[in-house]
Short mmCIF file of C-alpha atoms in Angstrom, two decimals:
data_model
loop_
_atom_site.label_atom_id
_atom_site.label_comp_id
_atom_site.label_asym_id
_atom_site.label_seq_id
_atom_site.Cartn_x
_atom_site.Cartn_y
_atom_site.Cartn_z
CA UNK J 17 -8.11 -16.27 -19.76
CA UNK J 18 -11.48 -14.52 -19.36
CA UNK J 19 -13.04 -13.72 -16.01
CA UNK J 20 -16.25 -11.86 -15.21
CA UNK J 21 -18.02 -10.87 -12.02
CA UNK J 22 -21.22 -9.04 -11.16
CA UNK J 23 -23.06 -7.87 -8.07
CA UNK J 24 -26.46 -6.40 -7.26
CA UNK J 25 -27.03 -4.36 -4.10
CA UNK J 26 -30.31 -3.23 -2.58
CA UNK J 27 -30.66 -0.87 0.36
CA UNK J 28 -33.34 -0.14 2.93
CA UNK J 29 -33.26 2.98 5.06
CA UNK J 30 -35.70 3.32 7.95
CA UNK J 31 -36.72 6.63 9.42
CA UNK J 32 -33.82 7.71 11.68
CA UNK J 33 -34.44 7.77 15.43
CA UNK J 34 -32.53 10.62 17.09
CA UNK J 35 -32.79 10.83 20.86
CA UNK J 36 -31.35 14.24 21.66
CA UNK J 37 -32.44 16.91 24.13
CA UNK J 38 -31.98 20.65 24.00
CA UNK J 39 -31.61 21.27 20.28
CA UNK J 40 -33.56 20.88 17.05
CA UNK J 41 -33.45 17.68 15.00
CA UNK J 42 -32.72 18.63 11.38
CA UNK J 43 -33.30 15.11 10.05
CA UNK J 44 -36.66 14.17 11.63
CA UNK J 45 -38.59 13.07 8.51
CA UNK J 46 -38.97 9.97 6.30
CA UNK J 47 -36.04 9.55 3.93
CA UNK J 48 -35.56 7.53 0.72
CA UNK J 49 -33.07 4.67 0.51
CA UNK J 50 -30.16 4.75 -1.96
CA UNK J 51 -31.03 3.35 -5.41
CA UNK J 52 -30.23 -0.20 -6.46
CA UNK J 53 -26.65 -0.81 -7.54
CA UNK J 54 -25.57 -3.05 -10.43
CA UNK J 55 -21.81 -3.43 -10.78
CA UNK J 56 -19.61 -5.72 -12.84
CA UNK J 57 -16.06 -6.43 -14.01
CA UNK J 58 -14.65 -8.12 -17.10
CA UNK J 59 -10.97 -9.09 -17.46
CA UNK J 60 -9.25 -10.64 -20.48
CA UNK J 61 -5.64 -11.88 -20.69
CA UNK J 62 -3.65 -13.86 -23.24
CA UNK J 63 -0.08 -15.11 -22.81
CA UNK J 64 2.34 -16.05 -25.58
CA UNK J 65 4.36 -18.87 -24.01
CA UNK J 66 7.11 -18.77 -26.64
CA UNK J 67 8.02 -15.16 -25.91
CA UNK J 68 6.84 -14.74 -22.29
CA UNK J 69 4.53 -11.89 -23.27
CA UNK J 70 1.11 -11.31 -21.74
CA UNK J 71 -1.56 -8.94 -23.06
CA UNK J 72 -4.35 -7.93 -20.67
CA UNK J 73 -7.36 -5.70 -20.46
CA UNK J 74 -10.01 -4.84 -17.90
CA UNK J 75 -13.21 -2.83 -17.72
CA UNK J 76 -15.76 -2.37 -14.98
CA UNK J 77 -17.87 -0.04 -12.93
CA UNK J 78 -18.21 0.60 -9.21
CA UNK J 79 -20.71 2.11 -6.82
CA UNK J 80 -20.44 3.50 -3.29
CA UNK J 81 -23.51 4.29 -1.23
CA UNK J 82 -23.10 7.35 1.02
CA UNK J 83 -22.03 6.55 4.58
CA UNK J 84 -24.08 7.28 7.67
CA UNK J 85 -21.85 10.18 8.69
CA UNK J 86 -22.09 11.70 5.22
CA UNK J 87 -25.87 11.46 5.49
CA UNK J 88 -26.43 12.44 9.13
CA UNK J 89 -23.10 13.70 10.50
CA UNK J 90 -22.60 16.96 12.32
CA UNK J 91 -21.21 18.61 15.41
CA UNK J 92 -22.51 19.86 18.76
CA UNK J 93 -21.65 23.12 20.46
CA UNK J 94 -22.60 24.99 23.62
CA UNK J 95 -23.46 28.65 24.06
CA UNK J 96 -21.46 29.70 27.14
CA UNK J 97 -23.83 32.57 27.91
CA UNK J 98 -27.12 30.63 27.81
CA UNK J 99 -25.91 27.05 28.19
CA UNK J 100 -28.00 26.08 25.16
CA UNK J 101 -26.82 23.11 23.11
CA UNK J 102 -26.58 23.77 19.38
CA UNK J 103 -26.30 21.21 16.59
CA UNK J 104 -24.61 21.98 13.28
CA UNK J 105 -25.75 19.60 10.55
CA UNK J 106 -23.11 18.57 8.01
CA UNK J 107 -24.71 15.51 6.45
CA UNK J 108 -27.19 15.32 3.59
CA UNK J 109 -29.62 12.36 3.87
CA UNK J 110 -30.54 12.79 0.19
CA UNK J 111 -27.00 12.24 -1.11
CA UNK J 112 -26.82 10.20 -4.30
CA UNK J 113 -24.21 7.41 -4.57
CA UNK J 114 -20.72 7.72 -6.01
CA UNK J 115 -20.31 6.02 -9.38
CA UNK J 116 -17.16 5.19 -11.35
CA UNK J 117 -16.28 3.57 -14.69
CA UNK J 118 -12.79 2.23 -15.36
CA UNK J 119 -10.87 0.79 -18.31
CA UNK J 120 -7.25 -0.28 -18.65
CA UNK J 121 -5.04 -2.24 -21.06
CA UNK J 122 -1.48 -3.39 -20.57
CA UNK J 123 1.39 -5.66 -21.50
CA UNK J 124 3.72 -7.75 -19.31
CA UNK J 125 7.04 -9.13 -20.52
CA UNK J 126 8.72 -11.93 -18.54
CA UNK J 127 12.46 -12.51 -18.86
CA UNK J 128 15.20 -14.69 -17.34
CA UNK J 129 12.94 -17.65 -16.47
CA UNK J 130 10.25 -15.31 -15.09
CA UNK J 131 12.65 -13.72 -12.61
CA UNK J 132 12.21 -10.32 -14.31
CA UNK J 133 8.90 -8.74 -15.26
CA UNK J 134 8.47 -5.50 -17.24
CA UNK J 135 4.99 -3.97 -17.44
CA UNK J 136 3.22 -1.04 -19.06
CA UNK J 137 -0.42 -0.07 -18.41
CA UNK J 138 -2.67 2.62 -19.82
CA UNK J 139 -5.67 3.47 -17.64
CA UNK J 140 -8.79 5.60 -17.96
CA UNK J 141 -11.16 6.28 -15.06
CA UNK J 142 -14.41 8.17 -15.43
CA UNK J 143 -15.87 9.49 -12.16
CA UNK J 144 -19.53 10.13 -12.85
CA UNK J 145 -20.20 11.55 -9.38
CA UNK J 146 -18.24 11.90 -6.16
CA UNK J 147 -19.27 12.92 -2.64
CA UNK J 148 -17.39 15.96 -1.35
CA UNK J 149 -17.25 18.14 1.76
CA UNK J 150 -17.70 21.81 0.95
CA UNK J 151 -16.95 24.90 2.99
CA UNK J 152 -16.50 27.35 0.11
CA UNK J 153 -19.99 28.86 0.21
CA UNK J 154 -21.78 26.64 -2.34
CA UNK J 155 -24.19 25.51 0.40
CA UNK J 156 -26.56 28.37 1.25
CA UNK J 157 -28.06 28.24 4.75
CA UNK J 158 -31.22 30.04 3.50
CA UNK J 159 -32.02 27.45 0.82
CA UNK J 160 -30.48 24.24 2.19
CA UNK J 161 -33.23 21.89 3.46
CA UNK J 162 -31.11 20.97 6.50
CA UNK J 163 -30.12 24.51 7.47
CA UNK J 164 -26.46 23.98 6.63
CA UNK J 165 -23.75 26.39 5.56
CA UNK J 166 -21.06 23.71 5.18
CA UNK J 167 -21.21 19.96 4.78
CA UNK J 168 -21.37 16.99 2.43
CA UNK J 169 -22.87 17.24 -1.03
CA UNK J 170 -22.75 15.53 -4.41
CA UNK J 171 -19.73 17.01 -6.08
CA UNK J 172 -18.53 16.95 -9.62
CA UNK J 173 -17.31 14.09 -11.74
CA UNK J 174 -14.11 13.99 -13.68
CA UNK J 175 -11.60 11.99 -15.69
CA UNK J 176 -8.31 10.46 -14.55
CA UNK J 177 -6.09 8.92 -17.21
CA UNK J 178 -2.45 8.10 -17.61
CA UNK J 179 0.20 5.42 -17.90
CA UNK J 180 2.13 3.29 -15.43
CA UNK J 181 5.50 1.64 -16.10
CA UNK J 182 6.81 -0.94 -13.65
CA UNK J 183 9.52 -3.54 -13.24
CA UNK J 184 10.13 -6.41 -10.84
CA UNK J 185 13.26 -8.49 -10.43
CA UNK J 186 14.11 -11.43 -8.11
CA UNK J 187 17.73 -12.42 -7.60
CA UNK J 188 19.20 -15.66 -6.27
CA UNK J 189 20.93 -13.71 -3.50
CA UNK J 190 17.54 -13.15 -1.84
CA UNK J 191 17.12 -9.61 -3.17
CA UNK J 192 13.81 -8.45 -4.65
CA UNK J 193 13.35 -5.11 -6.41
CA UNK J 194 10.08 -3.45 -7.45
CA UNK J 195 9.93 -0.10 -9.18
CA UNK J 196 7.22 1.94 -10.88
CA UNK J 197 6.54 5.30 -12.49
CA UNK J 198 3.04 6.71 -12.96
CA UNK J 199 1.90 9.71 -14.98
CA UNK J 200 -1.62 10.87 -14.10
CA UNK J 201 -3.67 13.59 -15.73
CA UNK J 202 -6.83 14.18 -13.69
CA UNK J 203 -9.39 16.94 -14.29
CA UNK J 204 -12.82 17.77 -12.89
CA UNK J 205 -15.97 18.53 -14.88
CA UNK J 206 -16.05 22.00 -13.32
CA UNK J 207 -14.09 24.17 -10.87
CA UNK J 208 -15.96 22.87 -7.86
CA UNK J 209 -13.65 23.38 -4.88
CA UNK J 210 -11.62 26.37 -6.02
CA UNK J 211 -12.76 28.79 -8.70
CA UNK J 212 -10.63 28.66 -11.84
CA UNK J 213 -8.92 25.37 -10.85
CA UNK J 214 -10.06 22.44 -12.99
CA UNK J 215 -7.28 19.98 -12.22
CA UNK J 216 -8.09 17.38 -9.57
CA UNK J 217 -6.61 18.60 -6.31
CA UNK J 218 -4.21 16.54 -4.17
CA UNK J 219 -3.17 14.48 -7.20
CA UNK J 220 0.52 14.64 -8.20
CA UNK J 221 1.09 14.33 -11.94
CA UNK J 222 4.27 12.29 -11.52
CA UNK J 223 4.94 9.60 -8.90
CA UNK J 224 7.66 6.98 -8.64
CA UNK J 225 8.37 4.15 -6.21
CA UNK J 226 11.24 1.77 -5.56
CA UNK J 227 11.10 -1.08 -3.03
CA UNK J 228 14.20 -3.19 -2.34
CA UNK J 229 13.93 -6.21 -0.03
CA UNK J 230 16.81 -8.37 1.16
CA UNK J 231 16.84 -11.50 3.28
CA UNK J 232 19.54 -11.44 5.96
CA UNK J 233 20.62 -14.91 6.99
CA UNK J 234 17.89 -17.44 7.70
CA UNK J 235 15.80 -15.26 10.02
CA UNK J 236 16.27 -11.61 9.10
CA UNK J 237 14.90 -9.32 6.41
CA UNK J 238 15.45 -5.70 5.45
CA UNK J 239 13.32 -3.49 3.18
CA UNK J 240 13.93 0.02 1.82
CA UNK J 241 10.84 1.80 0.45
CA UNK J 242 11.39 4.96 -1.62
CA UNK J 243 8.60 7.26 -2.86
CA UNK J 244 8.78 10.42 -4.96
CA UNK J 245 5.87 12.67 -5.80
CA UNK J 246 5.89 15.83 -7.88
CA UNK J 247 4.33 19.10 -6.73
CA UNK J 248 0.54 19.36 -6.71
CA UNK J 249 -2.28 21.71 -5.78
CA UNK J 250 -4.09 20.99 -2.53
CA UNK J 251 -7.27 22.57 -1.09
CA UNK J 252 -6.96 24.45 2.19
CA UNK J 253 -9.54 26.61 3.95
CA UNK J 254 -8.08 30.05 4.67
CA UNK J 255 -9.52 33.56 5.03
CA UNK J 256 -13.19 32.50 4.79
CA UNK J 257 -12.92 30.27 1.72
CA UNK J 258 -11.16 27.25 0.25
CA UNK J 259 -8.04 28.13 -1.70
CA UNK J 260 -5.53 26.16 -3.77
CA UNK J 261 -2.03 25.92 -2.34
CA UNK J 262 0.97 24.46 -4.14
CA UNK J 263 2.48 21.55 -2.21
CA UNK J 264 6.13 21.02 -3.19
CA UNK J 265 7.35 17.68 -4.46
CA UNK J 266 9.30 15.44 -2.13
CA UNK J 267 11.17 12.15 -1.86
CA UNK J 268 10.39 9.96 1.16
CA UNK J 269 12.22 6.85 2.36
CA UNK J 270 11.13 4.21 4.88
CA UNK J 271 13.32 1.47 6.31
CA UNK J 272 11.90 -1.75 7.78
CA UNK J 273 13.90 -4.51 9.44
CA UNK J 274 12.60 -7.78 10.85
CA UNK J 275 13.89 -10.83 12.70
CA UNK J 276 12.01 -14.10 13.11
CA UNK J 277 12.28 -15.07 16.78
CA UNK J 278 10.38 -18.36 16.57
CA UNK J 279 8.47 -20.39 13.99
CA UNK J 280 7.00 -23.80 13.24
CA UNK J 281 4.99 -25.18 10.33
CA UNK J 282 2.04 -22.78 10.74
CA UNK J 283 3.05 -20.07 13.24
CA UNK J 284 5.78 -17.52 13.64
CA UNK J 285 6.80 -14.70 15.98
CA UNK J 286 8.64 -11.78 14.37
CA UNK J 287 10.31 -8.70 15.84
CA UNK J 288 10.32 -5.64 13.57
CA UNK J 289 11.56 -2.05 13.54
CA UNK J 290 10.32 0.60 11.10
CA UNK J 291 11.87 4.01 10.44
CA UNK J 292 9.44 6.39 8.73
CA UNK J 293 10.69 9.38 6.72
CA UNK J 294 14.28 8.15 6.97
CA UNK J 295 15.59 11.24 5.11
CA UNK J 296 13.76 13.56 7.55
CA UNK J 297 11.97 15.32 4.67
CA UNK J 298 9.65 18.28 5.17
CA UNK J 299 6.43 17.53 3.28
CA UNK J 300 2.67 18.06 3.64
CA UNK J 301 -0.50 15.95 3.60
CA UNK J 302 -3.86 17.69 3.14
CA UNK J 303 -2.22 21.00 3.94
CA UNK J 304 -0.59 19.91 7.19
CA UNK J 305 3.08 19.37 7.84
CA UNK J 306 3.98 15.75 8.61
CA UNK J 307 6.44 14.58 11.30
CA UNK J 308 10.12 14.23 10.59
CA UNK J 309 11.89 10.92 11.08
CA UNK J 310 10.15 8.64 13.57
CA UNK J 311 10.37 4.98 14.56
CA UNK J 312 7.95 2.16 15.32
CA UNK J 313 8.80 -1.25 16.80
CA UNK J 314 6.72 -4.26 17.74
CA UNK J 315 6.08 -7.99 17.71
CA UNK J 316 4.12 -9.73 14.96
CA UNK J 317 2.51 -13.14 15.52
CA UNK J 318 1.26 -15.02 12.46
CA UNK J 319 -0.81 -18.20 12.49
#
């Protein structure tokens, strides 16, 4: 099996029209549009029917034009003594697009009449350029064309590569199990966010997941979702600059239960209850402590 896809994107950016009173407009000038984007994907797969083995490969590139907030975003403040409105520009209208190249190869092995699947994948991602928000002092207010000291800019590229092992099994009892382990080694082209730190921040080297789903009678279902991530470095602004903090590894469990109240050929009404962080673990996201165990319930209507 061979599949290919391609896309061409063109952009047009008119001169922005800002209707504000009481403060300067940092972006009041003609601006160029993002460059044309040509992206494509190629996938190849071959299956040996006699052994239930499938070989696969994929390569492609991607492109992301900067968003409006990344180009023109900012914040407003008020001087309590004078009442004057001040505008702090964070966006950069001249941002260049994000560009990525990716390549992966893998093997799938099907067993027990396709009820069990074992997979292994090697992946390589090249980030040519990535938009970042900087508050470490790289942006100089005296030389920045928009008068900024912090804000969005074209950051560094990098490489992310590793291997993923996964397994899936479906049992006649109505139980489905999915598990995976991923090793990721990600580095930047230079120590952009924190001096002396070249590893990609907020990226655990080891992650593992296990999802077990079970049907309960004719109407009910129950799912347990386990996630484990190893320790990783995360950026956090403290004492006038961005620093690298070590976030400890953690294991998180979610529990979801559902019950189908009503259904016909094309519609159904389902009641569900979800318990997040079932083990009440203490872990962090982007430097901030997350809640302990909490619950969510609702009705789901499908048609």
